[in-house]
mmCIF file of C-alpha atoms and ligand atoms in Angstrom:
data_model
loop_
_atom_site.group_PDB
_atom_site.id
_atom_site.type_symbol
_atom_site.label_atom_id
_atom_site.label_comp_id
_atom_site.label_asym_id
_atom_site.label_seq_id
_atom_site.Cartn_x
_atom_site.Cartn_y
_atom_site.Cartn_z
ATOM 1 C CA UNK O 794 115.004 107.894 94.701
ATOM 2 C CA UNK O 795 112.269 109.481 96.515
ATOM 3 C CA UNK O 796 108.683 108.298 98.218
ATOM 4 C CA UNK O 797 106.407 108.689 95.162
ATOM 5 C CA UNK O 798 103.009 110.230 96.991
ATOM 6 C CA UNK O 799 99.591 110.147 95.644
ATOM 7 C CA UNK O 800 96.843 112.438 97.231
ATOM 8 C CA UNK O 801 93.606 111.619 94.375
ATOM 9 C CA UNK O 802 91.115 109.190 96.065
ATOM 10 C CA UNK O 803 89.867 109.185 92.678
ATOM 11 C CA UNK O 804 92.758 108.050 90.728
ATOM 12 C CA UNK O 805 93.452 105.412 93.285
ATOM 13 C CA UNK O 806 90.259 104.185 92.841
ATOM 14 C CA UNK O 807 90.442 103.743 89.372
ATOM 15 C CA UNK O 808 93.315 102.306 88.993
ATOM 16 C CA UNK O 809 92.666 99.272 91.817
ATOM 17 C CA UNK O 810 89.214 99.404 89.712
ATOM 18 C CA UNK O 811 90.568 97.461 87.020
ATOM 19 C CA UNK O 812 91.721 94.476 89.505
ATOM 20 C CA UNK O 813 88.863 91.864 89.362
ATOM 21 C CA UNK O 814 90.095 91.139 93.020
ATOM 22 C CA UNK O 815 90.307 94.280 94.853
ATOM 23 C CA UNK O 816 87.201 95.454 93.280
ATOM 24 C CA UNK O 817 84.604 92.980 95.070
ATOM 25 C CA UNK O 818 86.205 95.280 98.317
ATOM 26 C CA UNK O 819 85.395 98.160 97.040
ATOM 27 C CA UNK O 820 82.254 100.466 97.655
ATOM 28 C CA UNK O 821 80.673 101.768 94.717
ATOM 29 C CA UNK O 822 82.188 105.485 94.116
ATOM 30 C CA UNK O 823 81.567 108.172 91.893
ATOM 31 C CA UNK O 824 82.586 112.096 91.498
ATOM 32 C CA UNK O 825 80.450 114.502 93.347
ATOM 33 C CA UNK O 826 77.692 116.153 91.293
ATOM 34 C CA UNK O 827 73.880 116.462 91.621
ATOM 35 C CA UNK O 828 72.706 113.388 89.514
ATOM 36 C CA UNK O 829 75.548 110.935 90.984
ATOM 37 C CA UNK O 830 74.780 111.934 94.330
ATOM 38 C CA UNK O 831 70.865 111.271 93.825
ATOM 39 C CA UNK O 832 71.452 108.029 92.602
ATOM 40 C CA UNK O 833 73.762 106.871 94.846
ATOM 41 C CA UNK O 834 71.503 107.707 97.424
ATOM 42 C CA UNK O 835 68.477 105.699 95.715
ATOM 43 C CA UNK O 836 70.331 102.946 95.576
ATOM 44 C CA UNK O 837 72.246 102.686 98.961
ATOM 45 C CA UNK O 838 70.684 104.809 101.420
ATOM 46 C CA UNK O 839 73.227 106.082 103.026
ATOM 47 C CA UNK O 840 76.458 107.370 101.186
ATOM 48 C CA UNK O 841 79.844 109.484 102.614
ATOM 49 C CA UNK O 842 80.828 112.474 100.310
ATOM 50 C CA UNK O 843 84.746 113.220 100.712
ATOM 51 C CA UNK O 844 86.934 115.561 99.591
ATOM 52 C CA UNK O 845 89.227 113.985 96.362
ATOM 53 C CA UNK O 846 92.117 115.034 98.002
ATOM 54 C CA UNK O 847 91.533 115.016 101.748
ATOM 55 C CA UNK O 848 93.073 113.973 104.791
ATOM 56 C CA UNK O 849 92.225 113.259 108.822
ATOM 57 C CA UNK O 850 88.592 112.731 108.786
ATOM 58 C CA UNK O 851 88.307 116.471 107.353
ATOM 59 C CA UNK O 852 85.680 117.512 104.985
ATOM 60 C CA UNK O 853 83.603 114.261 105.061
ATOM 61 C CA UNK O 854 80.249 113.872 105.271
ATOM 62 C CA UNK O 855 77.653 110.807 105.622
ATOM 63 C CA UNK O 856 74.590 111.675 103.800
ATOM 64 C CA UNK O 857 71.004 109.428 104.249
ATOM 65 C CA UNK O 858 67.768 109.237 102.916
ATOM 66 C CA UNK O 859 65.215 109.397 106.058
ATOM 67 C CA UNK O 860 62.146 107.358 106.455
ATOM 68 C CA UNK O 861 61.166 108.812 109.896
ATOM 69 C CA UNK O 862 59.529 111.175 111.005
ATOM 70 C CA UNK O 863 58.955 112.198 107.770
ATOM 71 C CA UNK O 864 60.761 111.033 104.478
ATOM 72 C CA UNK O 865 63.611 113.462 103.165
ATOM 73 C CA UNK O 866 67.472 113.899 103.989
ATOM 74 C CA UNK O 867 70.116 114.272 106.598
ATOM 75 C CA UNK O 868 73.511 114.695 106.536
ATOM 76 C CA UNK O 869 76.144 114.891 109.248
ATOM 77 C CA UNK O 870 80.043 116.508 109.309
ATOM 78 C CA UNK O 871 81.658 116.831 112.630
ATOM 79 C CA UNK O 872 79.181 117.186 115.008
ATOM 80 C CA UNK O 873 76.269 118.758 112.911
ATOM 81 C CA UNK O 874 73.336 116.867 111.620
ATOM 82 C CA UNK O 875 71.275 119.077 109.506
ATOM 83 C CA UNK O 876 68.242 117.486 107.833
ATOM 84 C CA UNK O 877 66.235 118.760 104.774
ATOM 85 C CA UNK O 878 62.962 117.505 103.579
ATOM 86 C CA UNK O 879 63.872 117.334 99.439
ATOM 87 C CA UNK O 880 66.697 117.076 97.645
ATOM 88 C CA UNK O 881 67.477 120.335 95.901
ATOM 89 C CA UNK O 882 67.712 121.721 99.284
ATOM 90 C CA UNK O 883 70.114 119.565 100.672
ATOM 91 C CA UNK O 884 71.770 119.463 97.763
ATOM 92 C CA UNK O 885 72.440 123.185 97.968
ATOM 93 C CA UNK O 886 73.867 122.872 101.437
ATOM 94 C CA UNK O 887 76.181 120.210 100.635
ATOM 95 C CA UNK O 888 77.617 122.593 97.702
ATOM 96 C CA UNK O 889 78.295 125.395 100.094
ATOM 97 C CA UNK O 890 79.993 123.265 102.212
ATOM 98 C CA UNK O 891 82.119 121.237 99.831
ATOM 99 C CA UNK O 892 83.240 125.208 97.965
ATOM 100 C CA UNK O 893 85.073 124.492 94.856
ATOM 101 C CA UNK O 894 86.867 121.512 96.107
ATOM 102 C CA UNK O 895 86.489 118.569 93.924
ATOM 103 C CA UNK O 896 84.563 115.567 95.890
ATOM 104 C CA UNK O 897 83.562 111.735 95.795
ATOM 105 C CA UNK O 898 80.435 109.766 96.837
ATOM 106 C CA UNK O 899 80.925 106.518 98.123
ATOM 107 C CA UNK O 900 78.767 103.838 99.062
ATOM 108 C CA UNK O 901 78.211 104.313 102.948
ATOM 109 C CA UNK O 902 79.083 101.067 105.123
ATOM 110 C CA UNK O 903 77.459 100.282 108.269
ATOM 111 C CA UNK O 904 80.682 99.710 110.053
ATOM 112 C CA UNK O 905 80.960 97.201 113.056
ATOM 113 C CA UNK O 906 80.870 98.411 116.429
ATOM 114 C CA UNK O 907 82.285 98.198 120.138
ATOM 115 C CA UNK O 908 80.879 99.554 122.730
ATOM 116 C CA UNK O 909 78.185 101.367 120.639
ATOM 117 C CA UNK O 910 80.711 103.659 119.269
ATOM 118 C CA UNK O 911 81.641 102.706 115.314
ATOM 119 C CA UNK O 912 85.278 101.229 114.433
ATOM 120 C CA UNK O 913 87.419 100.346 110.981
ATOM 121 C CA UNK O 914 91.291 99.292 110.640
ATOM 122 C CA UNK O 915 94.259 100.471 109.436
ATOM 123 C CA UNK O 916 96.992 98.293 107.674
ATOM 124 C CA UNK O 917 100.376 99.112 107.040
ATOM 125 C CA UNK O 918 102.013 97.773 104.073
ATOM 126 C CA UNK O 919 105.413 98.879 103.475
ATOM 127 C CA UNK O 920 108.556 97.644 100.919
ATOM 128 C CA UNK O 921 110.593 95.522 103.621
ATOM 129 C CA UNK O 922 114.537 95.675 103.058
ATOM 130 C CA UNK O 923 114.416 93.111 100.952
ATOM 131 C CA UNK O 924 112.087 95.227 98.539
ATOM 132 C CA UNK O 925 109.364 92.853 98.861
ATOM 133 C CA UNK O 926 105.575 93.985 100.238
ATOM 134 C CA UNK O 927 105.115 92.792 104.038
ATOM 135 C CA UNK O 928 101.660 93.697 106.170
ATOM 136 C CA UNK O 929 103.746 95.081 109.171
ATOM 137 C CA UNK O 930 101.064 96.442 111.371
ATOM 138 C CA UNK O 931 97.076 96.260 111.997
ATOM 139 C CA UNK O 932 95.086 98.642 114.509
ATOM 140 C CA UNK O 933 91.775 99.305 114.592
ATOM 141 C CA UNK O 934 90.392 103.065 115.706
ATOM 142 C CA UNK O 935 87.340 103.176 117.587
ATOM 143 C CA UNK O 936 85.465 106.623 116.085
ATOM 144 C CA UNK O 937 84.552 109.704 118.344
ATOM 145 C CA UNK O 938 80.623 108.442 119.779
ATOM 146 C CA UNK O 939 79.566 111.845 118.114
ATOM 147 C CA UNK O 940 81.635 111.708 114.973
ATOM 148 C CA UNK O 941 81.068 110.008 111.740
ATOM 149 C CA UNK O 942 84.877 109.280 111.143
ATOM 150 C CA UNK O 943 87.558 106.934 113.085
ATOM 151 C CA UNK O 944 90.442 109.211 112.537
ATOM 152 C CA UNK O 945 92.702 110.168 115.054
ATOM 153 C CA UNK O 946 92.808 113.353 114.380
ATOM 154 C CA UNK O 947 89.360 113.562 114.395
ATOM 155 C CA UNK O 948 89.256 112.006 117.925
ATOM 156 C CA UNK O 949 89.252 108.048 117.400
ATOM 157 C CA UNK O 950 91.077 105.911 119.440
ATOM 158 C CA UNK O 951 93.648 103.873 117.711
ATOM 159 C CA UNK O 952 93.146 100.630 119.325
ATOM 160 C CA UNK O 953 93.954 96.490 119.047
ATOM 161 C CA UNK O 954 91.994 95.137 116.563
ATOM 162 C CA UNK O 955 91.166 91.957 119.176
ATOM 163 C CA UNK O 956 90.061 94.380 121.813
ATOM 164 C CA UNK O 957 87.210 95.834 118.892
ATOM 165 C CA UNK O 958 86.782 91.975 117.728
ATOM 166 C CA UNK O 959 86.144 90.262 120.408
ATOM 167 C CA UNK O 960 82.113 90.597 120.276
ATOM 168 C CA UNK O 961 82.312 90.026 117.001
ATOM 169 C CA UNK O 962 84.970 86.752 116.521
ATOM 170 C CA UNK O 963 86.662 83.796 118.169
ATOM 171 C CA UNK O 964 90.542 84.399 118.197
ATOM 172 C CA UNK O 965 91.366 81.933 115.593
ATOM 173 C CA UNK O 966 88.358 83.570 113.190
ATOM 174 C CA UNK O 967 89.877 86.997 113.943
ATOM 175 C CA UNK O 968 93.168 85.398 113.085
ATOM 176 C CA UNK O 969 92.219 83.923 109.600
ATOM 177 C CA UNK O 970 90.136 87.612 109.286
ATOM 178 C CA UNK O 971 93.563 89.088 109.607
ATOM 179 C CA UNK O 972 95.378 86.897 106.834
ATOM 180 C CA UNK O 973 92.508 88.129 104.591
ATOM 181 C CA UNK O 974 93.546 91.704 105.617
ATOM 182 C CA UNK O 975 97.522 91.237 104.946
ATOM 183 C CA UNK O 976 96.835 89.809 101.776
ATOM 184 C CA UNK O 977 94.165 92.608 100.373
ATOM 185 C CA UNK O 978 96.561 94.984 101.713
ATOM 186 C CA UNK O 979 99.415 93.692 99.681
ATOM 187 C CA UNK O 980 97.475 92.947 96.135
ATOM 188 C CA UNK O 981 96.895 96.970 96.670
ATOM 189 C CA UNK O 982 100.195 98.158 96.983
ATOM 190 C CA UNK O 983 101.120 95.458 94.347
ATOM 191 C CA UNK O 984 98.186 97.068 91.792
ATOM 192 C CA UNK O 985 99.143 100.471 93.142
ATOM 193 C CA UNK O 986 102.914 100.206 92.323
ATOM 194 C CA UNK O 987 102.507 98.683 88.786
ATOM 195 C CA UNK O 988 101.315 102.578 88.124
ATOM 196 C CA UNK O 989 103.443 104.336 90.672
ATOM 197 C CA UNK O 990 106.562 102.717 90.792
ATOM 198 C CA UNK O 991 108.140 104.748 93.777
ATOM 199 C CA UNK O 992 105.696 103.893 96.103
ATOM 200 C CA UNK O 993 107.072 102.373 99.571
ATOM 201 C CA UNK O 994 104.553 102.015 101.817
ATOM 202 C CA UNK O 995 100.347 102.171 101.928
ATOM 203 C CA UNK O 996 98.010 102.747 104.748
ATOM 204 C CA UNK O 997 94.871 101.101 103.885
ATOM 205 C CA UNK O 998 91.593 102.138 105.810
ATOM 206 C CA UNK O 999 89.155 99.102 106.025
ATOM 207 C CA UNK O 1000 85.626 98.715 106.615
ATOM 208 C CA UNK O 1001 84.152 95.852 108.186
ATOM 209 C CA UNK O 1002 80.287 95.379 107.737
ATOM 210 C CA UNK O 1003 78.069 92.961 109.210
ATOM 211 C CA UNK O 1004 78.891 90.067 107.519
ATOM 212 C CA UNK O 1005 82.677 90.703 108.210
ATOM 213 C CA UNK O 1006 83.286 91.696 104.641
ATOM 214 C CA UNK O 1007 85.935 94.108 104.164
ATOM 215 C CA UNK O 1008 85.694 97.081 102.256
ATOM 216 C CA UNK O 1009 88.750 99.421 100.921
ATOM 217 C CA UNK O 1010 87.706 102.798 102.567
ATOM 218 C CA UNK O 1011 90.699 104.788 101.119
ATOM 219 C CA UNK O 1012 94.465 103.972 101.042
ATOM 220 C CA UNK O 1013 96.842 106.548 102.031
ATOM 221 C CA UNK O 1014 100.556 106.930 100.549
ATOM 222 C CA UNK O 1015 101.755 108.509 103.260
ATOM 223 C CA UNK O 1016 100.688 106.737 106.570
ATOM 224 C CA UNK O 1017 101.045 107.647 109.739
ATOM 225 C CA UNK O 1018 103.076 105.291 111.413
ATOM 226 C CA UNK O 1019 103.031 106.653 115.028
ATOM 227 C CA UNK O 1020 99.742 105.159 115.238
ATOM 228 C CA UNK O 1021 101.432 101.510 116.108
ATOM 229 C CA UNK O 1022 102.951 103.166 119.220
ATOM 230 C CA UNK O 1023 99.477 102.653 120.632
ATOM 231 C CA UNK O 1024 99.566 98.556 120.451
ATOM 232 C CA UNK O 1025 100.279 97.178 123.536
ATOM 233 C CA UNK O 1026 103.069 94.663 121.529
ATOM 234 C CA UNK O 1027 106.106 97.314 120.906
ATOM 235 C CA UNK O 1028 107.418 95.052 118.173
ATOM 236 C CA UNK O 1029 105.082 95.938 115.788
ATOM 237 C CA UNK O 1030 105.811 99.705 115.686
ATOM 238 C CA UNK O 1031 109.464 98.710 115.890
ATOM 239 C CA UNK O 1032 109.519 96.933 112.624
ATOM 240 C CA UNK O 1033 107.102 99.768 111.085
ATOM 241 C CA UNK O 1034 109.637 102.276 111.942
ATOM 242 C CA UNK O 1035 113.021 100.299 110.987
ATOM 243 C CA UNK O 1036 111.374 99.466 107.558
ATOM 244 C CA UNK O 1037 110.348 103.149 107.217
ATOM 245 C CA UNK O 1038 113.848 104.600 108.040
ATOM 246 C CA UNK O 1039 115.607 101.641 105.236
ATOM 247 C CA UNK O 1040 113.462 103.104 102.430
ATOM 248 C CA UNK O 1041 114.273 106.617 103.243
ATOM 249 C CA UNK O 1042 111.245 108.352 105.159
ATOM 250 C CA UNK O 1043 113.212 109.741 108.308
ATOM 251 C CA UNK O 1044 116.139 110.915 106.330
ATOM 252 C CA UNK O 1045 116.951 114.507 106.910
ATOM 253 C CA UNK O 1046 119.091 115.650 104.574
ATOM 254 C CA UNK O 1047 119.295 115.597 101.076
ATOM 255 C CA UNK O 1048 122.588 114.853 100.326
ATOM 256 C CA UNK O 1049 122.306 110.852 102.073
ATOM 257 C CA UNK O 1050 119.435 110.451 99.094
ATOM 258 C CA UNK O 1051 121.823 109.813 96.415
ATOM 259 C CA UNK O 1052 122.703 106.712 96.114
ATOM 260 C CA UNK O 1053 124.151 105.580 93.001
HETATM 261 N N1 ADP W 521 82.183 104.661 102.548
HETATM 262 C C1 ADP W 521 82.302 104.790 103.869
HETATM 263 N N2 ADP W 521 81.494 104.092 104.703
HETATM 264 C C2 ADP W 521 81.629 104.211 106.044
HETATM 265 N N3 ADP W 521 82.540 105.005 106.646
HETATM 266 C C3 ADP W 521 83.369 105.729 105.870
HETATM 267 C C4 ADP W 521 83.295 105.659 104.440
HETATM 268 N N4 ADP W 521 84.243 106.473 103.934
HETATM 269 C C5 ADP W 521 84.874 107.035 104.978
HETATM 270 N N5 ADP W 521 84.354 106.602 106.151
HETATM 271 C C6 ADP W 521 84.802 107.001 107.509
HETATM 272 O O1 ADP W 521 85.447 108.252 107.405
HETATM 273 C C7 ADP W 521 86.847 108.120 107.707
HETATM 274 C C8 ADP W 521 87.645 109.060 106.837
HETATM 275 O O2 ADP W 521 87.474 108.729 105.465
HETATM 276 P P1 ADP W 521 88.719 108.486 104.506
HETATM 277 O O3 ADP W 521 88.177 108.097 103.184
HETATM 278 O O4 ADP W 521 89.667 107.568 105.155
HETATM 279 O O5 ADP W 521 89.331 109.961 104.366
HETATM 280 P P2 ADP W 521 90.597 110.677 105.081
HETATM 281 O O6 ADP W 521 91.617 110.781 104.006
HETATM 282 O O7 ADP W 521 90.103 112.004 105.523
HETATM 283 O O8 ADP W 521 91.052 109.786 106.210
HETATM 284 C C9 ADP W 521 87.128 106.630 107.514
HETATM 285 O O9 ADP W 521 88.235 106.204 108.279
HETATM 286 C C10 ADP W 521 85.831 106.014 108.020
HETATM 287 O O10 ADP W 521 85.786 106.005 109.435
HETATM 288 MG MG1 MG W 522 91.544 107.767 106.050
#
């Protein structure tokens, strides 16, 4: 049995949707398109436009309405920041840039930060040996300070989630914060596998705004799990790893995947 994969950001979303739970974590989203994006923008201010079926940080965009110095819009990917004073024009830009690839808008969170420089986390849920969902790893990436995205490959620095917390929490709030995250984590992957049934592990990317809510950013099917290496405690990536090898993910060749 193989690692069922999912790439669509847009058919996860709509599946974990219909969970009365998972949705009060999730930012309002919608498909790319001229009247979506417009609205979005009235109603949130600021908004990220990704690519459906994207990966590392590339292709996204945060978009904002601007008050100051004059009213109109401004957009940054990388390192750009272009801004445009209506909306047809930056509407036009954003087109050439996304081509012909299908996109999302999302509700933009202010994320928290440390050290001026913005941060979310990243939790690992994987099928244990025992087949059941575990939270076996939490790290939190501290973005690029010119980038608009935490992802390592985009130049954030994976990073213990106390180290980001502690301006923000006591240890034992950060430790009841983390509970919350384990058991989010899990409902997902439990919502997720009742329509993908070969799914083994999740990486889940979580906002955190100012009032410490957390918000489901994305959640990948394929994680990275090299990322725990960077925790100071070795255990965690050692569990991450063993659990990934027992369900199959390091197996090189074909033949060892038959089982029965
Ligand atoms: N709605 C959002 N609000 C704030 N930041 C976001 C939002 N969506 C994405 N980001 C930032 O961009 C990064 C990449 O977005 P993500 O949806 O995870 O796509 P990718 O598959 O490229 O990793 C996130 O880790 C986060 O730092
Ligand atoms: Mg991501």
């Amino acid at each position: 049995m193989s690692i069922q994969r999912v790439k669509s950001k847009w058919a996860k979303t709509n599946i974990m949707l219909k969970s009365d739970y998972l949705r009060q974590h999730m930012p309002s989203t919608k498909l790319f398109n001229p009247a979506n994006l417009k609205a979005m923008l009235e109603e949130h201010g600021m908004v990220y436009v990704k690519p459906v079926n994207g990966t590392f940080g590339r292709g996204v965009i945060r978009v904002e309405k601007t008050t100051s110095p004059d009213p109109g819009y401004r957009y940054q990917i990388e390192t750009t920041v272009r801004t445009y004073p209506t909306f047809e024009q930056l509407y036009r830009q954003l087109s050439r840039l996304k081509r012909k690839r299908p996109y999302i808008v999302q509700k933009g969170i202010h994320l928290l930060r440390h050290r001026n420089r913005r941060f979310d986390i990243r939790v690992m849920i994987q099928k244990n040996p025992s087949k059941v969902w575990e939270a076996t790893g939490i790290i939190g990436r501290l973005a690029h300070p010119a980038k608009i995205v935490t992802n390592y490959h985009s130049g954030g620095t994976p990073m213990a989630l106390d180290r980001l917390m502690t301006d923000h929490a006591t240890p034992s709030e950060l430790a009841v914060f983390e509970n919350k995250l384990k058991k989010l984590g899990i409902s997902i992957a439990q919502v997720l596998q009742a329509k993908y049934p070969n799914i083994k592990e999740i990486g889940v990317d979580i906002a955190i705004d100012g009032k410490h809510h957390p918000w489901i950013l994305e959640v990948n099917t394929n994680p990275d799990p090299f990322i725990f290496r960077k925790l100071p405690d070795k255990s965690v990536f050692r569990k991450v790893y063993r659990y990934a090898v027992a369900y199959g993910k390091y197996r090189r060749r074909r033949k060892s995947s038959r089982r029965k």
